[in-house]
């Protein structure tokens, strides 16, 4: 795990067409995720959410005692554009579609997280019959077995989320491949609102 210094060729916030922690204060690898982080960096409760392989939508539902709804911001065909996505996008066949959403409490409308995912355009309709449903809900309807292959975790700013989150940051985020039947189904990049501290406590001990 390491503090992250911006490289000369690293994309800036303005280069992204989706919300990303473009210049992390800190970032960790798959190996860091596997061994866990120091508690003074990320509390054990937050680690259970961010470093575990469960569905975040289900976790939010349990934490808030509210149904969680999906607000689809955009479904954009990007062809074979790497889209400044994590390198694991290469595992998703082209042409690709980028899906961007908010996850919200149904009862209050509070935004809990933002997610961007990349799908094979030829397969997205097969797996997401209703784009307004959370991914885990759509796939669980067909008893689809899933494996979350966590690849990276980040801590830093994303100015484009400040207004919706109601908090200037920094934020915690992660990315992972979601596998089904031995094949990568989608690449997902999630950023979490600091508002969930009311359910989990502070992100740092």
XYZ file of N, CA and C in Angstrom:
615
model
N 0.861 -1.186 0.000
C 0.000 0.000 0.000
C 0.892 1.228 0.000
N 0.412 2.315 -0.611
C 1.316 3.444 -0.782
C 0.559 4.747 -0.931
N 1.237 5.831 -0.525
C 0.751 7.139 -0.896
C 0.965 7.299 -2.381
N 0.060 8.003 -3.020
C 0.060 8.047 -4.478
C 0.521 9.412 -4.944
N 1.577 9.458 -5.705
C 2.064 10.692 -6.308
C 1.621 10.742 -7.755
N 1.098 11.859 -8.188
C 0.596 11.969 -9.552
C 1.732 11.878 -10.566
N 1.584 10.976 -11.512
C 2.559 10.845 -12.596
C 2.217 11.825 -13.702
N 3.222 12.106 -14.525
C 3.030 13.108 -15.569
C 1.961 12.700 -16.562
N 1.828 11.395 -16.810
C 0.874 10.926 -17.814
C -0.427 10.437 -17.190
N -0.623 10.707 -15.903
C -1.846 10.245 -15.249
C -3.011 11.155 -15.625
N -4.193 10.579 -15.941
C -5.346 11.416 -16.291
C -5.737 12.343 -15.143
N -6.220 13.518 -15.493
C -6.740 14.463 -14.504
C -8.257 14.348 -14.458
N -8.867 15.043 -13.494
C -10.317 14.979 -13.348
C -11.031 15.338 -14.645
N -10.517 16.313 -15.359
C -11.194 16.778 -16.570
C -11.134 15.753 -17.700
N -10.242 14.766 -17.591
C -10.125 13.753 -18.640
C -11.218 12.690 -18.552
N -11.870 12.594 -17.403
C -12.835 11.518 -17.186
C -14.228 11.910 -17.654
N -14.947 10.935 -18.203
C -16.344 11.124 -18.566
C -17.250 10.410 -17.565
N -16.652 9.973 -16.455
C -17.382 9.322 -15.372
C -16.698 9.742 -14.067
N -17.381 9.557 -12.948
C -16.843 10.009 -11.669
C -15.778 9.039 -11.173
N -14.572 9.570 -10.946
C -13.464 8.761 -10.482
C -12.645 9.551 -9.468
N -11.980 8.841 -8.570
C -10.987 9.449 -7.700
C -9.700 9.507 -8.522
N -9.546 10.617 -9.228
C -8.513 10.687 -10.267
C -7.105 10.806 -9.698
N -6.945 11.486 -8.566
C -5.624 11.699 -7.969
C -5.670 11.263 -6.513
N -5.620 9.966 -6.268
C -5.806 9.468 -4.895
C -4.757 9.998 -3.922
N -5.216 10.287 -2.708
C -4.290 10.566 -1.617
C -3.549 9.278 -1.261
N -4.293 8.187 -1.365
C -3.772 6.857 -1.032
C -4.485 5.836 -1.903
N -3.776 4.775 -2.259
C -4.432 3.692 -2.974
C -3.797 2.359 -2.604
N -4.581 1.297 -2.699
C -4.104 -0.027 -2.362
C -4.423 -1.009 -3.472
N -3.709 -2.100 -3.478
C -3.817 -3.126 -4.518
C -4.689 -4.285 -4.047
N -4.824 -5.278 -4.917
C -5.548 -6.491 -4.559
C -4.891 -7.180 -3.373
N -3.564 -7.131 -3.302
C -2.850 -7.751 -2.179
C -3.168 -7.031 -0.874
N -3.261 -5.692 -0.906
C -3.621 -4.928 0.288
C -5.024 -5.276 0.751
N -5.930 -5.414 -0.216
C -7.307 -5.762 0.104
C -7.364 -7.128 0.770
N -6.581 -8.065 0.266
C -6.601 -9.422 0.799
C -6.116 -9.470 2.243
N -5.063 -8.712 2.569
C -4.507 -8.761 3.916
C -5.205 -7.813 4.873
N -5.962 -6.844 4.355
C -6.629 -5.868 5.202
C -5.752 -4.653 5.441
N -6.375 -3.548 5.839
C -5.676 -2.280 6.015
C -5.492 -1.974 7.503
N -4.522 -1.144 7.847
C -4.392 -0.696 9.240
C -5.668 0.028 9.684
N -6.057 -0.169 10.942
C -7.309 0.414 11.412
C -7.241 1.937 11.514
N -6.031 2.499 11.623
C -5.950 3.959 11.647
C -6.126 4.560 10.258
N -6.121 3.698 9.250
C -6.403 4.138 7.884
C -7.865 3.903 7.527
N -8.392 2.733 7.885
C -9.773 2.386 7.583
C -10.289 1.474 8.700
N -11.380 1.893 9.333
C -11.895 1.169 10.495
C -12.352 -0.236 10.112
N -12.435 -1.153 11.097
C -12.867 -2.516 10.780
C -14.264 -2.583 10.176
N -15.176 -1.692 10.611
C -16.534 -1.729 10.070
C -16.556 -1.316 8.600
N -15.781 -0.288 8.268
C -15.687 0.122 6.869
C -14.978 -0.941 6.040
N -14.014 -1.615 6.638
C -13.328 -2.672 5.901
C -14.271 -3.825 5.577
N -15.195 -4.128 6.492
C -16.166 -5.180 6.209
C -17.001 -4.827 4.986
N -17.310 -3.533 4.817
C -18.095 -3.091 3.658
C -17.245 -3.046 2.388
N -16.073 -2.415 2.476
C -15.276 -2.143 1.274
C -14.403 -3.316 0.834
N -13.953 -4.118 1.784
C -13.028 -5.195 1.442
C -13.705 -6.552 1.384
N -14.984 -6.608 1.745
C -15.715 -7.860 1.663
C -16.244 -8.106 0.263
N -16.700 -9.329 0.010
C -17.160 -9.673 -1.343
C -18.678 -9.748 -1.451
N -19.383 -9.135 -0.486
C -20.838 -9.108 -0.559
C -21.341 -7.969 -1.426
N -22.638 -8.007 -1.739
C -23.251 -6.974 -2.573
C -23.457 -5.706 -1.755
N -22.915 -4.554 -2.184
C -23.082 -3.324 -1.409
C -24.539 -2.923 -1.254
N -25.361 -3.193 -2.262
C -26.773 -2.830 -2.160
C -27.440 -3.570 -1.006
N -27.121 -4.853 -0.880
C -27.657 -5.640 0.229
C -27.139 -5.117 1.561
N -25.866 -4.763 1.646
C -25.310 -4.204 2.873
C -26.022 -2.914 3.253
N -26.262 -2.037 2.264
C -26.951 -0.776 2.536
C -28.368 -1.026 3.054
N -29.027 -1.999 2.476
C -30.381 -2.330 2.906
C -30.396 -2.755 4.378
N -29.414 -3.566 4.770
C -29.335 -4.025 6.149
C -28.960 -2.882 7.095
N -28.072 -1.998 6.655
C -27.627 -0.899 7.501
C -28.725 0.138 7.731
N -29.488 0.430 6.688
C -30.454 1.527 6.755
C -31.874 1.081 7.083
N -32.141 -0.219 7.006
C -33.499 -0.750 7.178
C -34.457 -0.144 6.164
N -33.927 0.205 4.990
C -34.730 0.786 3.917
C -34.426 0.054 2.622
N -35.425 -0.138 1.758
C -35.114 -0.621 0.411
C -34.150 0.346 -0.282
N -33.282 -0.192 -1.127
C -32.304 0.616 -1.861
C -32.717 0.649 -3.328
N -32.753 1.847 -3.884
C -33.174 2.011 -5.272
C -32.003 2.501 -6.110
N -32.092 2.226 -7.395
C -31.069 2.621 -8.353
C -31.585 3.778 -9.198
N -30.798 4.835 -9.264
C -31.080 5.954 -10.162
C -30.049 5.886 -11.283
N -30.485 5.454 -12.465
C -29.563 5.306 -13.597
C -29.296 6.685 -14.208
N -28.048 7.112 -14.171
C -27.665 8.410 -14.723
C -27.472 8.321 -16.224
N -26.795 7.251 -16.667
C -26.475 7.139 -18.093
C -26.140 5.705 -18.453
N -26.473 5.352 -19.682
C -26.047 4.107 -20.316
C -25.425 4.544 -21.640
N -24.108 4.451 -21.761
C -23.388 5.046 -22.880
C -22.563 3.990 -23.608
N -22.780 3.826 -24.895
C -21.949 2.919 -25.682
C -20.613 3.600 -25.963
N -19.523 2.888 -25.626
C -18.193 3.480 -25.772
C -17.307 2.687 -26.730
N -17.849 1.642 -27.359
C -17.068 0.874 -28.327
C -15.873 0.199 -27.677
N -14.680 0.431 -28.246
C -13.472 -0.161 -27.685
C -12.622 0.868 -26.948
N -13.206 2.020 -26.608
C -12.506 3.062 -25.863
C -12.132 2.539 -24.468
N -10.861 2.624 -24.061
C -10.498 2.194 -22.704
C -11.092 3.080 -21.618
N -11.526 4.292 -21.981
C -12.372 5.127 -21.120
C -11.686 5.543 -19.819
N -10.366 5.526 -19.764
C -9.621 5.815 -18.527
C -10.058 4.911 -17.381
N -10.627 3.775 -17.703
C -11.055 2.813 -16.688
C -9.837 2.051 -16.157
N -9.977 1.374 -15.020
C -8.890 0.501 -14.568
C -8.512 -0.512 -15.653
N -7.281 -0.991 -15.588
C -6.739 -1.856 -16.634
C -7.577 -3.115 -16.833
N -8.326 -3.516 -15.795
C -9.141 -4.729 -15.889
C -10.268 -4.607 -16.900
N -10.498 -3.410 -17.448
C -11.521 -3.267 -18.483
C -11.175 -4.146 -19.692
N -9.897 -4.470 -19.843
C -9.485 -5.307 -20.973
C -10.110 -6.700 -20.908
N -10.594 -7.095 -19.726
C -11.237 -8.402 -19.592
C -12.677 -8.394 -20.098
N -13.242 -7.202 -20.341
C -14.623 -7.085 -20.806
C -14.610 -6.955 -22.329
N -15.253 -7.881 -23.048
C -15.215 -7.844 -24.512
C -15.814 -6.561 -25.086
N -15.264 -6.105 -26.180
C -15.846 -4.978 -26.898
C -16.918 -5.500 -27.860
N -17.828 -4.621 -28.289
C -17.990 -3.238 -27.876
C -18.569 -3.187 -26.462
N -18.305 -2.051 -25.761
C -18.707 -1.952 -24.372
C -19.738 -0.844 -24.154
N -20.495 -1.008 -23.069
C -21.435 0.015 -22.609
C -21.057 0.407 -21.187
N -20.989 1.712 -20.927
C -20.738 2.232 -19.590
C -22.072 2.592 -18.923
N -22.292 2.067 -17.739
C -23.509 2.318 -16.959
C -23.129 3.100 -15.713
N -23.837 4.203 -15.440
C -23.546 5.037 -14.276
C -24.820 5.208 -13.443
N -24.674 5.003 -12.115
C -25.852 5.012 -11.247
C -25.546 5.687 -9.907
N -26.640 6.064 -9.225
C -26.618 6.370 -7.796
C -27.344 5.238 -7.078
N -26.893 4.887 -5.887
C -27.653 4.021 -4.989
C -28.221 4.887 -3.879
N -29.548 4.794 -3.670
C -30.239 5.677 -2.739
C -31.149 4.895 -1.799
N -31.352 5.470 -0.621
C -32.420 4.978 0.239
C -33.760 5.305 -0.409
N -34.656 4.337 -0.444
C -35.967 4.586 -1.042
C -36.800 5.532 -0.193
N -36.683 5.438 1.140
C -37.563 6.215 2.008
C -37.188 7.694 2.079
N -35.892 8.010 2.056
C -35.468 9.403 2.217
C -34.812 9.992 0.970
N -34.415 9.153 0.024
C -33.702 9.631 -1.151
C -32.236 9.911 -0.902
N -31.741 9.606 0.296
C -30.336 9.843 0.614
C -29.433 9.018 -0.308
N -28.441 9.680 -0.916
C -27.503 8.998 -1.804
C -26.389 8.378 -0.975
N -26.181 7.072 -1.150
C -25.190 6.335 -0.380
C -23.917 6.046 -1.164
N -24.043 5.892 -2.467
C -22.846 5.628 -3.270
C -23.116 5.922 -4.738
N -22.026 6.002 -5.467
C -22.068 6.135 -6.927
C -21.300 4.972 -7.520
N -21.780 4.441 -8.631
C -21.077 3.327 -9.273
C -21.071 3.508 -10.783
N -19.949 3.170 -11.374
C -19.804 3.084 -12.823
C -19.427 1.644 -13.153
N -20.080 1.077 -14.152
C -19.742 -0.284 -14.556
C -19.631 -0.355 -16.076
N -18.800 -1.285 -16.528
C -18.573 -1.479 -17.958
C -18.980 -2.894 -18.326
N -19.780 -3.013 -19.393
C -20.361 -4.285 -19.817
C -20.105 -4.506 -21.299
N -20.092 -5.760 -21.688
C -20.158 -6.066 -23.111
C -21.536 -5.646 -23.607
N -21.570 -4.788 -24.608
C -22.851 -4.296 -25.128
C -23.728 -5.448 -25.593
N -23.117 -6.489 -26.120
C -23.884 -7.630 -26.631
C -24.544 -8.428 -25.505
N -24.032 -8.277 -24.273
C -24.524 -9.119 -23.181
C -25.294 -8.373 -22.103
N -25.226 -7.050 -22.096
C -25.802 -6.312 -20.978
C -27.309 -6.516 -20.862
N -28.012 -6.564 -21.987
C -29.465 -6.747 -21.938
C -29.831 -8.118 -21.390
N -28.978 -9.106 -21.646
C -29.233 -10.459 -21.149
C -29.182 -10.505 -19.641
N -28.261 -9.753 -19.046
C -28.059 -9.828 -17.604
C -28.820 -8.751 -16.834
N -29.106 -7.621 -17.475
C -29.830 -6.537 -16.812
C -31.125 -6.280 -17.572
N -32.119 -7.124 -17.356
C -33.401 -6.941 -18.040
C -34.040 -5.615 -17.641
N -33.874 -5.242 -16.379
C -34.400 -3.978 -15.882
C -33.227 -3.167 -15.342
N -32.714 -2.187 -16.103
C -31.544 -1.419 -15.666
C -31.751 -0.679 -14.352
N -33.013 -0.481 -13.941
C -33.285 0.241 -12.703
C -33.127 -0.628 -11.462
N -32.944 -1.943 -11.636
C -32.730 -2.826 -10.500
C -31.244 -2.871 -10.155
N -30.901 -3.014 -8.855
C -29.504 -3.263 -8.507
C -28.995 -4.516 -9.225
N -27.694 -4.544 -9.515
C -27.132 -5.679 -10.239
C -27.393 -6.981 -9.503
N -27.176 -6.990 -8.175
C -27.342 -8.246 -7.444
C -28.785 -8.720 -7.494
N -29.751 -7.772 -7.496
C -31.160 -8.153 -7.560
C -31.500 -8.730 -8.933
N -30.982 -8.114 -9.987
C -31.243 -8.617 -11.340
C -30.709 -10.027 -11.518
N -29.477 -10.250 -11.075
C -28.843 -11.542 -11.295
C -29.361 -12.601 -10.328
N -29.746 -12.187 -9.123
C -30.287 -13.159 -8.170
C -31.637 -13.701 -8.616
N -32.362 -12.946 -9.441
C -33.626 -13.436 -9.962
C -33.431 -14.702 -10.784
N -32.229 -14.860 -11.345
C -31.914 -16.034 -12.159
C -30.982 -17.000 -11.416
N -30.825 -16.778 -10.082
C -29.947 -17.613 -9.268
C -28.534 -17.688 -9.860
N -28.057 -16.541 -10.331
C -26.731 -16.467 -10.937
C -25.654 -16.434 -9.855
N -24.661 -17.313 -9.973
C -23.549 -17.315 -9.037
C -22.566 -16.214 -9.429
N -22.137 -15.444 -8.425
C -21.269 -14.305 -8.683
C -20.044 -14.360 -7.778
N -18.942 -13.823 -8.283
C -17.723 -13.701 -7.493
C -17.151 -12.309 -7.716
N -16.961 -11.571 -6.619
C -16.367 -10.240 -6.690
C -14.857 -10.354 -6.519
N -14.140 -9.984 -7.559
C -12.687 -10.072 -7.597
C -12.134 -8.665 -7.359
N -11.934 -8.302 -6.080
C -11.533 -6.949 -5.716
C -10.106 -6.678 -6.181
N -9.912 -5.554 -6.871
C -8.629 -5.249 -7.496
C -7.965 -3.983 -6.981
N -8.725 -3.025 -6.488
C -8.121 -1.769 -6.062
C -9.006 -1.007 -5.107
N -8.381 -0.238 -4.216
C -9.100 0.607 -3.275
C -8.420 1.968 -3.244
N -9.218 3.033 -3.078
C -8.723 4.397 -3.216
C -9.293 5.295 -2.127
N -8.526 6.324 -1.785
C -9.009 7.376 -0.889
C -8.574 8.701 -1.480
N -9.551 9.570 -1.764
C -9.213 10.847 -2.367
C -10.443 11.634 -2.747
N -10.241 12.694 -3.477
C -11.305 13.627 -3.831
C -11.925 13.306 -5.187
N -13.163 13.715 -5.334
C -13.866 13.665 -6.612
C -14.865 14.816 -6.603
N -14.446 16.015 -7.061
C -15.279 17.204 -6.940
C -16.676 17.061 -7.534
N -16.826 16.226 -8.561
C -18.122 16.071 -9.202
C -19.174 15.420 -8.325
N -18.754 14.819 -7.214
C -19.702 14.157 -6.317
C -20.059 14.998 -5.097
N -19.345 16.087 -4.885
C -19.500 16.846 -3.646
C -20.931 17.335 -3.430
N -21.568 17.852 -4.470
C -22.919 18.397 -4.308
C -23.917 17.297 -3.979
N -23.861 16.183 -4.702
C -24.821 15.105 -4.476
C -24.587 14.423 -3.135
N -23.337 14.194 -2.787
C -23.025 13.576 -1.503
C -23.242 14.535 -0.335
N -23.222 15.851 -0.605
C -23.351 16.819 0.477
C -22.128 16.839 1.372
N -20.990 16.484 0.807
C -19.752 16.395 1.571
C -18.599 16.597 0.585
N -17.609 17.435 0.923
C -16.548 17.739 -0.032
C -15.524 16.633 -0.226
N -15.574 15.602 0.595
C -14.581 14.539 0.503
C -13.477 14.748 1.526
N -12.456 13.907 1.507
C -12.205 12.833 0.542
C -13.158 11.656 0.718
N -13.186 10.787 -0.308
C -14.077 9.632 -0.342
C -13.269 8.347 -0.450
N -13.918 7.254 -0.081
C -13.369 5.925 -0.304
C -14.014 5.316 -1.545
N -13.213 4.639 -2.343
C -13.730 3.956 -3.527
C -12.997 2.647 -3.739
N -13.522 1.833 -4.628
C -12.883 0.554 -4.953
C -13.289 0.153 -6.368
N -12.562 -0.797 -6.950
C -13.006 -1.373 -8.215
C -12.769 -2.876 -8.187
N -13.596 -3.574 -8.959
C -13.510 -5.035 -8.985
C -14.158 -5.571 -10.249
N -13.753 -6.802 -10.587
C -14.421 -7.555 -11.638
C -15.483 -8.435 -11.003
N -16.640 -8.505 -11.626
C -17.694 -9.413 -11.197
C -17.706 -10.585 -12.168
N -17.481 -11.801 -11.621
C -17.358 -12.998 -12.443
C -18.613 -13.849 -12.348
N -18.929 -14.524 -13.453
C -20.037 -15.479 -13.502
C -19.655 -16.613 -14.453
N -19.788 -17.842 -13.973
C -19.497 -18.992 -14.828
C -18.073 -19.036 -15.326
N -17.128 -18.543 -14.516
C -15.727 -18.562 -14.916
C -15.334 -17.471 -15.888
N -16.258 -16.526 -16.182
C -15.994 -15.450 -17.127
C -16.251 -14.099 -16.471
N -15.433 -13.078 -16.774
C -15.706 -11.734 -16.248
C -16.974 -11.164 -16.870
N -17.891 -10.748 -16.015
C -19.184 -10.248 -16.482
C -19.177 -8.734 -16.639
N -18.605 -8.038 -15.659
C -18.585 -6.578 -15.690
C -17.461 -6.074 -14.797
N -16.951 -4.892 -15.100
C -16.001 -4.180 -14.250
C -16.768 -3.067 -13.552
N -16.614 -2.950 -12.231
C -17.379 -1.979 -11.447
C -16.431 -1.102 -10.635
N -16.696 0.202 -10.658
C -15.937 1.190 -9.885
C -16.931 1.916 -9.000
N -16.763 1.829 -7.690
C -17.712 2.395 -6.736
C -17.039 3.468 -5.883
N -17.782 4.515 -5.567
C -17.343 5.557 -4.644
C -18.444 5.721 -3.592
N -18.027 5.750 -2.319
C -18.975 5.715 -1.215
C -19.114 7.091 -0.557
N -20.334 7.450 -0.209
C -20.596 8.723 0.450
C -20.147 8.668 1.902
N -19.524 9.747 2.398
C -19.190 9.803 3.826
C -20.430 9.733 4.716
N -21.625 9.908 4.124
C -22.861 9.841 4.910
C -23.053 8.489 5.580
N -22.429 7.443 5.052
C -22.641 6.133 5.670
C -21.920 6.012 7.005
N -21.150 7.035 7.369
C -20.534 7.036 8.704
C -21.597 7.038 9.801
N -22.779 7.544 9.496
C -23.845 7.526 10.521
C -24.294 6.111 10.853
N -24.018 5.171 9.951
C -24.375 3.767 10.188
C -23.174 2.933 10.631
N -21.974 3.292 10.158
C -20.782 2.495 10.411
C -19.818 3.136 11.402
N -20.056 4.401 11.761
C -19.075 5.134 12.534
C -18.010 5.714 11.623
N -17.036 6.385 12.223
C -15.981 7.028 11.451
C -15.214 5.996 10.637
N -14.744 6.428 9.463
C -13.962 5.515 8.608
C -12.563 5.287 9.163
N -12.139 6.100 10.140
C -10.810 5.934 10.748
C -10.972 5.741 12.252
N -10.123 4.874 12.816
C -10.106 4.681 14.259
C -9.073 5.615 14.856
